[in-house]
Every structure is written in structure tokens, then in C-alpha cells.
PDB file of C-alpha atoms in Angstrom:
ATOM      1  CA  UNK A   7     -66.261 131.980 137.386  1.00 70.00           C
ATOM      2  CA  UNK A   8     -68.925 129.359 136.637  1.00 80.00           C
ATOM      3  CA  UNK A   9     -72.055 129.875 134.548  1.00 79.00           C
ATOM      4  CA  UNK A  10     -75.104 128.850 136.589  1.00 80.00           C
ATOM      5  CA  UNK A  11     -78.016 129.845 134.369  1.00 82.00           C
ATOM      6  CA  UNK A  12     -79.248 132.219 131.698  1.00 79.00           C
ATOM      7  CA  UNK A  13     -82.025 134.627 132.592  1.00 80.00           C
ATOM      8  CA  UNK A  14     -83.537 137.227 130.260  1.00 71.00           C
ATOM      9  CA  UNK A  15     -80.445 137.439 128.064  1.00 70.00           C
ATOM     10  CA  UNK A  16     -78.012 137.615 131.013  1.00 80.00           C
ATOM     11  CA  UNK A  17     -75.646 134.826 131.998  1.00 86.00           C
ATOM     12  CA  UNK A  18     -75.753 134.450 135.786  1.00 90.00           C
ATOM     13  CA  UNK A  19     -72.374 133.332 137.130  1.00 91.00           C
ATOM     14  CA  UNK A  20     -70.921 132.310 140.470  1.00 90.00           C
ATOM     15  CA  UNK A  21     -69.427 135.817 140.697  1.00 92.00           C
ATOM     16  CA  UNK A  22     -72.926 137.298 140.363  1.00 93.00           C
ATOM     17  CA  UNK A  23     -74.140 135.106 143.227  1.00 93.00           C
ATOM     18  CA  UNK A  24     -71.238 136.231 145.420  1.00 94.00           C
ATOM     19  CA  UNK A  25     -72.005 139.856 144.552  1.00 94.00           C
ATOM     20  CA  UNK A  26     -75.688 139.516 145.560  1.00 94.00           C
ATOM     21  CA  UNK A  27     -74.798 137.652 148.761  1.00 95.00           C
ATOM     22  CA  UNK A  28     -72.297 140.363 149.704  1.00 94.00           C
ATOM     23  CA  UNK A  29     -74.824 143.089 148.919  1.00 94.00           C
ATOM     24  CA  UNK A  30     -77.346 141.453 151.255  1.00 94.00           C
ATOM     25  CA  UNK A  31     -74.700 140.909 153.945  1.00 93.00           C
ATOM     26  CA  UNK A  32     -73.560 144.542 153.798  1.00 93.00           C
ATOM     27  CA  UNK A  33     -77.161 145.808 153.931  1.00 92.00           C
ATOM     28  CA  UNK A  34     -79.031 143.458 156.302  1.00 87.00           C
ATOM     29  CA  UNK A  35     -82.027 145.776 156.609  1.00 88.00           C
ATOM     30  CA  UNK A  36     -82.403 146.543 152.901  1.00 90.00           C
ATOM     31  CA  UNK A  37     -85.837 145.979 151.385  1.00 91.00           C
ATOM     32  CA  UNK A  38     -86.263 143.605 148.479  1.00 92.00           C
ATOM     33  CA  UNK A  39     -87.351 146.516 146.304  1.00 91.00           C
ATOM     34  CA  UNK A  40     -84.238 148.536 147.115  1.00 93.00           C
ATOM     35  CA  UNK A  41     -82.082 145.442 146.589  1.00 94.00           C
ATOM     36  CA  UNK A  42     -83.610 144.828 143.165  1.00 94.00           C
ATOM     37  CA  UNK A  43     -83.155 148.448 142.126  1.00 94.00           C
ATOM     38  CA  UNK A  44     -79.528 148.430 143.283  1.00 94.00           C
ATOM     39  CA  UNK A  45     -78.792 145.306 141.248  1.00 94.00           C
ATOM     40  CA  UNK A  46     -80.505 146.798 138.180  1.00 94.00           C
ATOM     41  CA  UNK A  47     -78.323 149.908 138.368  1.00 94.00           C
ATOM     42  CA  UNK A  48     -75.106 147.969 138.926  1.00 94.00           C
ATOM     43  CA  UNK A  49     -75.883 145.553 136.082  1.00 93.00           C
ATOM     44  CA  UNK A  50     -77.266 148.276 133.820  1.00 91.00           C
ATOM     45  CA  UNK A  51     -80.601 146.449 133.595  1.00 88.00           C
ATOM     46  CA  UNK A  52     -82.433 149.416 132.116  1.00 88.00           C
ATOM     47  CA  UNK A  53     -85.198 149.496 129.517  1.00 81.00           C
ATOM     48  CA  UNK A  54     -84.905 151.645 126.402  1.00 72.00           C
ATOM     49  CA  UNK A  55     -87.372 154.101 127.947  1.00 73.00           C
ATOM     50  CA  UNK A  56     -85.061 154.612 130.931  1.00 80.00           C
ATOM     51  CA  UNK A  57     -86.971 152.564 133.521  1.00 84.00           C
ATOM     52  CA  UNK A  58     -85.209 149.893 135.570  1.00 89.00           C
ATOM     53  CA  UNK A  59     -86.012 146.253 134.772  1.00 89.00           C
ATOM     54  CA  UNK A  60     -87.170 145.943 138.364  1.00 88.00           C
ATOM     55  CA  UNK A  61     -89.773 143.192 137.943  1.00 85.00           C
ATOM     56  CA  UNK A  62     -87.362 141.069 135.896  1.00 87.00           C
ATOM     57  CA  UNK A  63     -84.740 141.414 138.626  1.00 92.00           C
ATOM     58  CA  UNK A  64     -87.207 140.541 141.375  1.00 91.00           C
ATOM     59  CA  UNK A  65     -88.217 137.385 139.510  1.00 89.00           C
ATOM     60  CA  UNK A  66     -84.550 136.435 139.183  1.00 92.00           C
ATOM     61  CA  UNK A  67     -83.947 136.946 142.922  1.00 92.00           C
ATOM     62  CA  UNK A  68     -86.897 134.696 143.784  1.00 92.00           C
ATOM     63  CA  UNK A  69     -85.580 132.037 141.397  1.00 90.00           C
ATOM     64  CA  UNK A  70     -82.109 132.199 142.949  1.00 92.00           C
ATOM     65  CA  UNK A  71     -83.599 131.856 146.429  1.00 92.00           C
ATOM     66  CA  UNK A  72     -85.756 128.863 145.401  1.00 89.00           C
ATOM     67  CA  UNK A  73     -82.659 127.128 144.031  1.00 88.00           C
ATOM     68  CA  UNK A  74     -80.715 127.789 147.237  1.00 90.00           C
ATOM     69  CA  UNK A  75     -78.167 130.270 145.859  1.00 92.00           C
ATOM     70  CA  UNK A  76     -79.162 133.230 148.067  1.00 93.00           C
ATOM     71  CA  UNK A  77     -81.301 134.055 151.087  1.00 92.00           C
ATOM     72  CA  UNK A  78     -83.348 137.197 150.557  1.00 92.00           C
ATOM     73  CA  UNK A  79     -84.130 139.690 153.322  1.00 90.00           C
ATOM     74  CA  UNK A  80     -87.463 139.142 155.036  1.00 87.00           C
ATOM     75  CA  UNK A  81     -90.401 140.826 153.343  1.00 83.00           C
ATOM     76  CA  UNK A  82     -91.216 144.170 154.937  1.00 75.00           C
ATOM     77  CA  UNK A  83     -94.786 143.967 153.660  1.00 69.00           C
ATOM     78  CA  UNK A  84     -97.025 141.669 151.654  1.00 61.00           C
ATOM     79  CA  UNK A  85     -96.467 142.772 148.055  1.00 54.00           C
ATOM     80  CA  UNK A  86     -99.401 144.116 146.115  1.00 57.00           C
ATOM     81  CA  UNK A  87    -100.145 141.904 143.137  1.00 55.00           C
ATOM     82  CA  UNK A  88    -102.123 144.028 140.683  1.00 55.00           C
ATOM     83  CA  UNK A  89    -102.702 141.063 138.356  1.00 54.00           C
ATOM     84  CA  UNK A  90    -104.199 138.857 141.062  1.00 54.00           C
ATOM     85  CA  UNK A  91    -106.518 141.605 142.270  1.00 60.00           C
ATOM     86  CA  UNK A  92    -107.268 143.156 138.899  1.00 69.00           C
ATOM     87  CA  UNK A  93    -110.968 143.611 138.249  1.00 84.00           C
ATOM     88  CA  UNK A  94    -112.489 143.114 134.796  1.00 89.00           C
ATOM     89  CA  UNK A  95    -112.718 146.325 132.781  1.00 94.00           C
ATOM     90  CA  UNK A  96    -115.711 148.470 133.620  1.00 94.00           C
ATOM     91  CA  UNK A  97    -118.503 147.982 131.098  1.00 95.00           C
ATOM     92  CA  UNK A  98    -118.795 151.023 128.842  1.00 96.00           C
ATOM     93  CA  UNK A  99    -121.635 151.217 126.337  1.00 94.00           C
ATOM     94  CA  UNK A 100    -120.972 152.854 122.979  1.00 96.00           C
ATOM     95  CA  UNK A 101    -123.245 153.622 120.047  1.00 96.00           C
ATOM     96  CA  UNK A 102    -124.234 150.252 118.553  1.00 97.00           C
ATOM     97  CA  UNK A 103    -126.234 151.529 115.598  1.00 97.00           C
ATOM     98  CA  UNK A 104    -125.387 149.137 112.748  1.00 97.00           C
ATOM     99  CA  UNK A 105    -123.132 150.412 109.988  1.00 97.00           C
ATOM    100  CA  UNK A 106    -123.576 148.594 106.694  1.00 97.00           C
ATOM    101  CA  UNK A 107    -121.609 150.501 104.100  1.00 95.00           C
ATOM    102  CA  UNK A 108    -119.017 150.065 101.437  1.00 97.00           C
ATOM    103  CA  UNK A 109    -115.532 151.109 102.473  1.00 97.00           C
ATOM    104  CA  UNK A 110    -115.646 153.954  99.957  1.00 96.00           C
ATOM    105  CA  UNK A 111    -118.821 155.384 101.521  1.00 95.00           C
ATOM    106  CA  UNK A 112    -117.712 155.001 105.132  1.00 95.00           C
ATOM    107  CA  UNK A 113    -117.029 158.242 106.974  1.00 93.00           C
ATOM    108  CA  UNK A 114    -113.304 159.077 107.257  1.00 95.00           C
ATOM    109  CA  UNK A 115    -111.443 156.791 109.650  1.00 97.00           C
ATOM    110  CA  UNK A 116    -109.242 158.073 112.460  1.00 96.00           C
ATOM    111  CA  UNK A 117    -106.647 155.852 114.119  1.00 97.00           C
ATOM    112  CA  UNK A 118    -106.064 156.745 117.772  1.00 98.00           C
ATOM    113  CA  UNK A 119    -103.296 155.288 119.970  1.00 98.00           C
ATOM    114  CA  UNK A 120    -105.002 155.151 123.380  1.00 98.00           C
ATOM    115  CA  UNK A 121    -102.352 153.927 125.838  1.00 95.00           C
ATOM    116  CA  UNK A 122    -102.312 156.234 128.878  1.00 92.00           C
ATOM    117  CA  UNK A 123    -105.321 158.232 127.639  1.00 95.00           C
ATOM    118  CA  UNK A 124    -108.972 158.410 128.682  1.00 95.00           C
ATOM    119  CA  UNK A 125    -109.794 156.195 125.681  1.00 97.00           C
ATOM    120  CA  UNK A 126    -107.850 153.238 127.104  1.00 97.00           C
ATOM    121  CA  UNK A 127    -110.778 152.307 129.361  1.00 97.00           C
ATOM    122  CA  UNK A 128    -113.059 152.207 126.302  1.00 98.00           C
ATOM    123  CA  UNK A 129    -110.605 149.935 124.474  1.00 98.00           C
ATOM    124  CA  UNK A 130    -110.371 147.579 127.467  1.00 98.00           C
ATOM    125  CA  UNK A 131    -114.146 147.473 127.845  1.00 98.00           C
ATOM    126  CA  UNK A 132    -114.850 146.762 124.175  1.00 98.00           C
ATOM    127  CA  UNK A 133    -112.299 143.941 124.069  1.00 98.00           C
ATOM    128  CA  UNK A 134    -113.703 142.426 127.274  1.00 97.00           C
ATOM    129  CA  UNK A 135    -117.280 142.565 125.960  1.00 97.00           C
ATOM    130  CA  UNK A 136    -116.857 141.592 122.329  1.00 98.00           C
ATOM    131  CA  UNK A 137    -113.576 139.710 121.729  1.00 97.00           C
ATOM    132  CA  UNK A 138    -113.822 135.936 122.126  1.00 95.00           C
ATOM    133  CA  UNK A 139    -110.667 135.903 124.286  1.00 95.00           C
ATOM    134  CA  UNK A 140    -111.766 138.803 126.469  1.00 96.00           C
ATOM    135  CA  UNK A 141    -109.375 141.378 127.887  1.00 96.00           C
ATOM    136  CA  UNK A 142    -106.042 140.457 129.461  1.00 92.00           C
ATOM    137  CA  UNK A 143    -103.601 143.106 130.618  1.00 88.00           C
ATOM    138  CA  UNK A 144    -100.499 142.900 128.380  1.00 87.00           C
ATOM    139  CA  UNK A 145     -97.089 142.490 129.990  1.00 77.00           C
ATOM    140  CA  UNK A 146     -94.140 144.519 128.743  1.00 83.00           C
ATOM    141  CA  UNK A 147     -94.200 146.991 125.888  1.00 92.00           C
ATOM    142  CA  UNK A 148     -97.584 147.361 124.218  1.00 96.00           C
ATOM    143  CA  UNK A 149     -99.817 149.757 122.303  1.00 98.00           C
ATOM    144  CA  UNK A 150    -103.590 149.922 121.984  1.00 98.00           C
ATOM    145  CA  UNK A 151    -105.518 151.427 119.071  1.00 99.00           C
ATOM    146  CA  UNK A 152    -109.126 152.468 118.615  1.00 99.00           C
ATOM    147  CA  UNK A 153    -110.401 153.183 115.106  1.00 99.00           C
ATOM    148  CA  UNK A 154    -113.075 155.860 114.828  1.00 98.00           C
ATOM    149  CA  UNK A 155    -115.468 156.718 112.027  1.00 97.00           C
ATOM    150  CA  UNK A 156    -117.591 159.822 112.464  1.00 94.00           C
ATOM    151  CA  UNK A 157    -116.275 159.895 116.069  1.00 94.00           C
ATOM    152  CA  UNK A 158    -117.687 156.400 116.733  1.00 97.00           C
ATOM    153  CA  UNK A 159    -115.492 153.416 117.696  1.00 98.00           C
ATOM    154  CA  UNK A 160    -115.583 150.788 114.960  1.00 98.00           C
ATOM    155  CA  UNK A 161    -112.585 148.586 115.776  1.00 99.00           C
ATOM    156  CA  UNK A 162    -109.809 147.883 118.284  1.00 99.00           C
ATOM    157  CA  UNK A 163    -106.299 146.595 117.673  1.00 98.00           C
ATOM    158  CA  UNK A 164    -103.399 146.029 120.071  1.00 98.00           C
ATOM    159  CA  UNK A 165     -99.760 144.988 119.908  1.00 98.00           C
ATOM    160  CA  UNK A 166     -97.396 143.709 122.584  1.00 95.00           C
ATOM    161  CA  UNK A 167     -93.877 142.320 122.873  1.00 92.00           C
ATOM    162  CA  UNK A 168     -93.304 139.373 120.542  1.00 94.00           C
ATOM    163  CA  UNK A 169     -92.938 135.770 121.774  1.00 89.00           C
ATOM    164  CA  UNK A 170     -89.348 134.725 122.369  1.00 85.00           C
ATOM    165  CA  UNK A 171     -89.156 131.647 120.166  1.00 87.00           C
ATOM    166  CA  UNK A 172     -91.394 130.777 117.216  1.00 92.00           C
ATOM    167  CA  UNK A 173     -89.842 128.246 114.870  1.00 93.00           C
ATOM    168  CA  UNK A 174     -91.552 129.253 111.612  1.00 96.00           C
ATOM    169  CA  UNK A 175     -90.940 132.969 112.236  1.00 97.00           C
ATOM    170  CA  UNK A 176     -87.307 132.460 113.150  1.00 96.00           C
ATOM    171  CA  UNK A 177     -86.704 130.406 110.003  1.00 96.00           C
ATOM    172  CA  UNK A 178     -88.373 133.096 107.877  1.00 97.00           C
ATOM    173  CA  UNK A 179     -86.235 135.867 109.365  1.00 98.00           C
ATOM    174  CA  UNK A 180     -83.145 133.668 109.288  1.00 97.00           C
ATOM    175  CA  UNK A 181     -81.551 135.132 112.383  1.00 97.00           C
ATOM    176  CA  UNK A 182     -79.076 133.578 114.767  1.00 95.00           C
ATOM    177  CA  UNK A 183     -79.692 133.057 118.475  1.00 91.00           C
ATOM    178  CA  UNK A 184     -77.463 136.044 119.239  1.00 92.00           C
ATOM    179  CA  UNK A 185     -79.326 138.256 116.769  1.00 95.00           C
ATOM    180  CA  UNK A 186     -82.678 137.206 118.218  1.00 94.00           C
ATOM    181  CA  UNK A 187     -81.458 137.962 121.752  1.00 89.00           C
ATOM    182  CA  UNK A 188     -80.386 141.440 120.673  1.00 92.00           C
ATOM    183  CA  UNK A 189     -83.206 142.419 118.320  1.00 95.00           C
ATOM    184  CA  UNK A 190     -86.423 140.724 119.425  1.00 94.00           C
ATOM    185  CA  UNK A 191     -87.607 144.039 120.902  1.00 94.00           C
ATOM    186  CA  UNK A 192     -87.915 145.283 117.301  1.00 97.00           C
ATOM    187  CA  UNK A 193     -90.854 142.889 116.775  1.00 98.00           C
ATOM    188  CA  UNK A 194     -94.457 143.638 117.761  1.00 98.00           C
ATOM    189  CA  UNK A 195     -97.094 140.955 118.253  1.00 98.00           C
ATOM    190  CA  UNK A 196    -100.747 141.636 117.383  1.00 98.00           C
ATOM    191  CA  UNK A 197    -102.519 140.038 120.343  1.00 97.00           C
ATOM    192  CA  UNK A 198    -106.064 141.404 119.884  1.00 98.00           C
ATOM    193  CA  UNK A 199    -108.013 142.505 116.816  1.00 98.00           C
ATOM    194  CA  UNK A 200    -111.713 143.312 116.960  1.00 98.00           C
ATOM    195  CA  UNK A 201    -114.128 144.713 114.411  1.00 98.00           C
ATOM    196  CA  UNK A 202    -117.174 145.593 116.487  1.00 98.00           C
ATOM    197  CA  UNK A 203    -119.994 143.150 115.654  1.00 98.00           C
ATOM    198  CA  UNK A 204    -122.446 145.812 114.435  1.00 98.00           C
ATOM    199  CA  UNK A 205    -119.918 147.100 111.871  1.00 98.00           C
ATOM    200  CA  UNK A 206    -120.348 145.355 108.512  1.00 98.00           C
ATOM    201  CA  UNK A 207    -118.049 146.943 105.960  1.00 98.00           C
ATOM    202  CA  UNK A 208    -116.424 144.695 103.339  1.00 97.00           C
ATOM    203  CA  UNK A 209    -112.608 144.933 103.209  1.00 98.00           C
ATOM    204  CA  UNK A 210    -112.511 147.059 106.369  1.00 98.00           C
ATOM    205  CA  UNK A 211    -110.306 144.676 108.375  1.00 98.00           C
ATOM    206  CA  UNK A 212    -107.438 144.616 105.869  1.00 98.00           C
ATOM    207  CA  UNK A 213    -107.719 148.391 105.380  1.00 98.00           C
ATOM    208  CA  UNK A 214    -107.328 149.010 109.118  1.00 98.00           C
ATOM    209  CA  UNK A 215    -104.284 146.739 109.265  1.00 98.00           C
ATOM    210  CA  UNK A 216    -102.676 148.834 106.549  1.00 98.00           C
ATOM    211  CA  UNK A 217    -103.474 152.077 108.375  1.00 98.00           C
ATOM    212  CA  UNK A 218    -101.916 150.743 111.550  1.00 98.00           C
ATOM    213  CA  UNK A 219     -98.803 149.476 109.766  1.00 98.00           C
ATOM    214  CA  UNK A 220     -98.122 153.017 108.555  1.00 97.00           C
ATOM    215  CA  UNK A 221     -98.383 154.547 112.035  1.00 98.00           C
ATOM    216  CA  UNK A 222     -97.194 152.012 114.606  1.00 98.00           C
ATOM    217  CA  UNK A 223     -93.459 152.619 114.227  1.00 97.00           C
ATOM    218  CA  UNK A 224     -93.849 156.304 115.057  1.00 97.00           C
ATOM    219  CA  UNK A 225     -96.062 155.549 118.061  1.00 97.00           C
ATOM    220  CA  UNK A 226     -93.701 152.874 119.370  1.00 97.00           C
ATOM    221  CA  UNK A 227     -90.733 155.235 119.119  1.00 96.00           C
ATOM    222  CA  UNK A 228     -92.620 157.920 120.995  1.00 95.00           C
ATOM    223  CA  UNK A 229     -93.498 155.663 123.930  1.00 94.00           C
ATOM    224  CA  UNK A 230     -90.566 153.233 124.069  1.00 93.00           C
ATOM    225  CA  UNK A 231     -87.758 155.113 122.291  1.00 93.00           C
ATOM    226  CA  UNK A 232     -86.971 152.440 119.742  1.00 95.00           C
ATOM    227  CA  UNK A 233     -88.538 151.396 116.417  1.00 96.00           C
ATOM    228  CA  UNK A 234     -90.426 148.279 115.454  1.00 98.00           C
ATOM    229  CA  UNK A 235     -89.691 146.850 112.033  1.00 97.00           C
ATOM    230  CA  UNK A 236     -91.734 143.636 112.018  1.00 98.00           C
ATOM    231  CA  UNK A 237     -95.349 142.792 112.934  1.00 99.00           C
ATOM    232  CA  UNK A 238     -96.690 139.303 113.589  1.00 98.00           C
ATOM    233  CA  UNK A 239     -99.841 137.543 114.706  1.00 98.00           C
ATOM    234  CA  UNK A 240    -101.459 134.160 115.285  1.00 97.00           C
ATOM    235  CA  UNK A 241    -104.791 133.198 113.727  1.00 97.00           C
ATOM    236  CA  UNK A 242    -106.881 130.460 115.347  1.00 96.00           C
ATOM    237  CA  UNK A 243    -107.525 128.122 112.415  1.00 94.00           C
ATOM    238  CA  UNK A 244    -110.595 126.625 114.102  1.00 93.00           C
ATOM    239  CA  UNK A 245    -112.276 130.043 114.051  1.00 94.00           C
ATOM    240  CA  UNK A 246    -110.775 132.145 111.266  1.00 94.00           C
ATOM    241  CA  UNK A 247    -109.178 131.886 107.837  1.00 95.00           C
ATOM    242  CA  UNK A 248    -106.791 134.843 108.118  1.00 96.00           C
ATOM    243  CA  UNK A 249    -108.361 136.488 105.072  1.00 97.00           C
ATOM    244  CA  UNK A 250    -107.776 140.073 106.211  1.00 98.00           C
ATOM    245  CA  UNK A 251    -104.081 139.450 106.889  1.00 98.00           C
ATOM    246  CA  UNK A 252    -103.622 137.882 103.473  1.00 98.00           C
ATOM    247  CA  UNK A 253    -105.450 140.819 101.865  1.00 98.00           C
ATOM    248  CA  UNK A 254    -103.174 143.267 103.726  1.00 98.00           C
ATOM    249  CA  UNK A 255    -100.121 141.444 102.292  1.00 98.00           C
ATOM    250  CA  UNK A 256     -99.022 139.758 105.493  1.00 98.00           C
ATOM    251  CA  UNK A 257     -96.912 136.662 104.781  1.00 98.00           C
ATOM    252  CA  UNK A 258     -98.039 133.223 105.921  1.00 98.00           C
ATOM    253  CA  UNK A 259     -95.156 131.789 107.961  1.00 97.00           C
ATOM    254  CA  UNK A 260     -96.479 128.393 109.063  1.00 96.00           C
ATOM    255  CA  UNK A 261     -98.626 126.750 111.720  1.00 94.00           C
ATOM    256  CA  UNK A 262     -98.109 125.821 115.351  1.00 86.00           C
ATOM    257  CA  UNK A 263     -98.381 122.273 116.686  1.00 76.00           C
ATOM    258  CA  UNK A 264    -101.050 123.153 119.242  1.00 70.00           C
ATOM    259  CA  UNK A 265     -98.951 121.993 122.198  1.00 60.00           C
ATOM    260  CA  UNK A 266     -98.992 125.301 124.069  1.00 53.00           C
ATOM    261  CA  UNK A 267     -96.106 126.570 126.184  1.00 48.00           C
ATOM    262  CA  UNK A 268     -95.870 123.825 128.793  1.00 41.00           C
ATOM    263  CA  UNK A 269     -96.362 120.393 127.224  1.00 42.00           C
ATOM    264  CA  UNK A 270     -94.448 120.048 123.952  1.00 45.00           C
ATOM    265  CA  UNK A 271     -95.486 116.438 123.318  1.00 44.00           C
ATOM    266  CA  UNK A 272     -99.273 116.470 123.471  1.00 50.00           C
ATOM    267  CA  UNK A 273    -101.664 118.776 121.651  1.00 50.00           C
ATOM    268  CA  UNK A 274    -103.572 120.919 124.149  1.00 60.00           C
ATOM    269  CA  UNK A 275    -104.736 123.999 122.238  1.00 74.00           C
ATOM    270  CA  UNK A 276    -106.010 124.809 118.757  1.00 85.00           C
ATOM    271  CA  UNK A 277    -103.681 125.035 115.785  1.00 89.00           C
ATOM    272  CA  UNK A 278    -102.613 128.615 115.024  1.00 94.00           C
ATOM    273  CA  UNK A 279    -101.509 129.986 111.662  1.00 97.00           C
ATOM    274  CA  UNK A 280     -98.778 132.604 111.922  1.00 97.00           C
ATOM    275  CA  UNK A 281     -98.495 135.676 109.719  1.00 98.00           C
ATOM    276  CA  UNK A 282     -95.789 138.335 109.577  1.00 98.00           C
ATOM    277  CA  UNK A 283     -95.421 141.768 108.043  1.00 99.00           C
ATOM    278  CA  UNK A 284     -92.108 143.647 107.632  1.00 98.00           C
ATOM    279  CA  UNK A 285     -92.272 147.429 107.988  1.00 98.00           C
ATOM    280  CA  UNK A 286     -88.998 148.025 106.112  1.00 97.00           C
ATOM    281  CA  UNK A 287     -87.645 146.379 102.946  1.00 96.00           C
ATOM    282  CA  UNK A 288     -84.310 145.343 104.521  1.00 97.00           C
ATOM    283  CA  UNK A 289     -85.853 143.839 107.653  1.00 98.00           C
ATOM    284  CA  UNK A 290     -83.696 140.702 107.532  1.00 98.00           C
ATOM    285  CA  UNK A 291     -80.511 142.752 107.412  1.00 97.00           C
ATOM    286  CA  UNK A 292     -81.622 144.895 110.362  1.00 97.00           C
ATOM    287  CA  UNK A 293     -82.831 141.968 112.462  1.00 98.00           C
ATOM    288  CA  UNK A 294     -79.620 140.015 111.874  1.00 96.00           C
ATOM    289  CA  UNK A 295     -77.302 142.782 113.054  1.00 94.00           C
ATOM    290  CA  UNK A 296     -75.309 141.891 116.155  1.00 86.00           C
TER     291      UNK A 296
END
């Protein structure tokens, strides 16, 4: 048995290739979808919420075919690519009356997790209209929050699965490669944060981060059936100072080199400062368990 490659935490061996080839040979008319689902079940490629890791498996099959290890059955139809055809979020107008208040005088704030609710379209629209990065559909596990004051949206905040490898974060946590492979799903990455531009309330941003930190673990468990015990984010140093994260007691972990994901030798993007926030006191112990 020879190791050929590693893919999403699984070592793909020569025995795995023989198994897939035999599966295709025994089922010459099987669809690629059915093939992927069969492999997921046999390999126990199942998410914590019970769903098959179907898209991960399909990507692996395409990779194996490109490298000449297998020949997939012919496509029965042209696959629908929702990302390629995805339209920008529909523009939704909300009350833009300016709010200039102290935090103490602001109407009570409600934090609403809006994934899979009618409020998700409002979140998507507000991010698309008012966040400098616009809206991009997250991949993998993610949550979206809308903050309301007197039933009006005042801010949006979202979290997704954490990046696989970040040097300064990994040093701070102190985990091994094996521990990171096993426990990275316990991290959540803040990928969008927006205070609506007509909301001017000093100290609001750090206050909302604290509110979210108290609730996100419960919401993540409800949707994905596992906890999160660490939050992290990047701050574009050419645009922001990270003041609200510092005020909310997030730890500064370090800065990126600005090389992006593809070219590790030449700077291509802005320098990002990274901040992290543990949700439990013994986070290092939990994240280092194998």
C-alpha cells in the first residue's frame, strides 16, 4: 500500500485507487453523484451535522482523474454551478435615519442569528451595499448575525470556517499538526463585520463583539452539532487599526506577509493584522487534544 497524496485530512493510498477503480468497473452506469455518495459512506466521510462530505469527495475524484489515477463515468448532465451563476444579493432598503447616541442611551440591542431565516436576505444585502469587500457566499460552516436596536438593523457580523494554516495563530495556540487536523473545526473566523454607516455610537463595535462571543457557541452547536472555542479575524492595516478588537480583549497574534494564498514570495495584497479570542479558559488544552 503506497501513499499517493493527502486530501482534506485523509491519506489517499494505492488501495484507495484500486477500490474506486473497482467501484466504477462494477457499476459502469453509475452517476458521478451516486459514486461520490457511495465513497463518502464507505469512507465515513460525514460532517458533524450528519451530511455527507459530497462536494469534498467530488473534488477529490476530479483531482484523481486529472492526475491519471482513475477514469470517471461520463457526465449524465452538465452540473449546476450555483457559485458561477449566483446573482448579487437583492438590494433591500432599511431605515437609514442617523443614530447618534451614547451606548448607554441606545435602545436595547438584540442579537439575531439569521442563517436559514427570512433575515438572511437582509444581511446579504446590507453587506453587499455597505461593506468594502461586498458580499461573498461563505463555503463550509458559517453563521450570520444581525444586530437590532428598536427593531432596526444597526450592524452585521458573520463567521465561517477558519483558515487551515496561519503561522502566528498556530504558534499562539501551540498545537501540533495532528491536533490542528483534528480540532480546526473548533475555530470560527470572523470574515465580515459591518456597523451601518449611519450608526454613530462610540464603543458600539467592541460591545457587539462581546455580545456575539457570549452567544456564538450555543448557535454553532445548534446548527453544526459541535462547539467553537476560539474566534479569529484579520484586520486590513491599510484601512483599520483594530481598535474594537483590542477593546473587546481580543489578542493581537501577528501580521501576515501580504503574499496571499498563491504566491508566497512576492507581496500581492495588503498586510493583515490577526486577532484571536478564546471562548474558554483552557482553550490550549482543548485544541491540543488528539
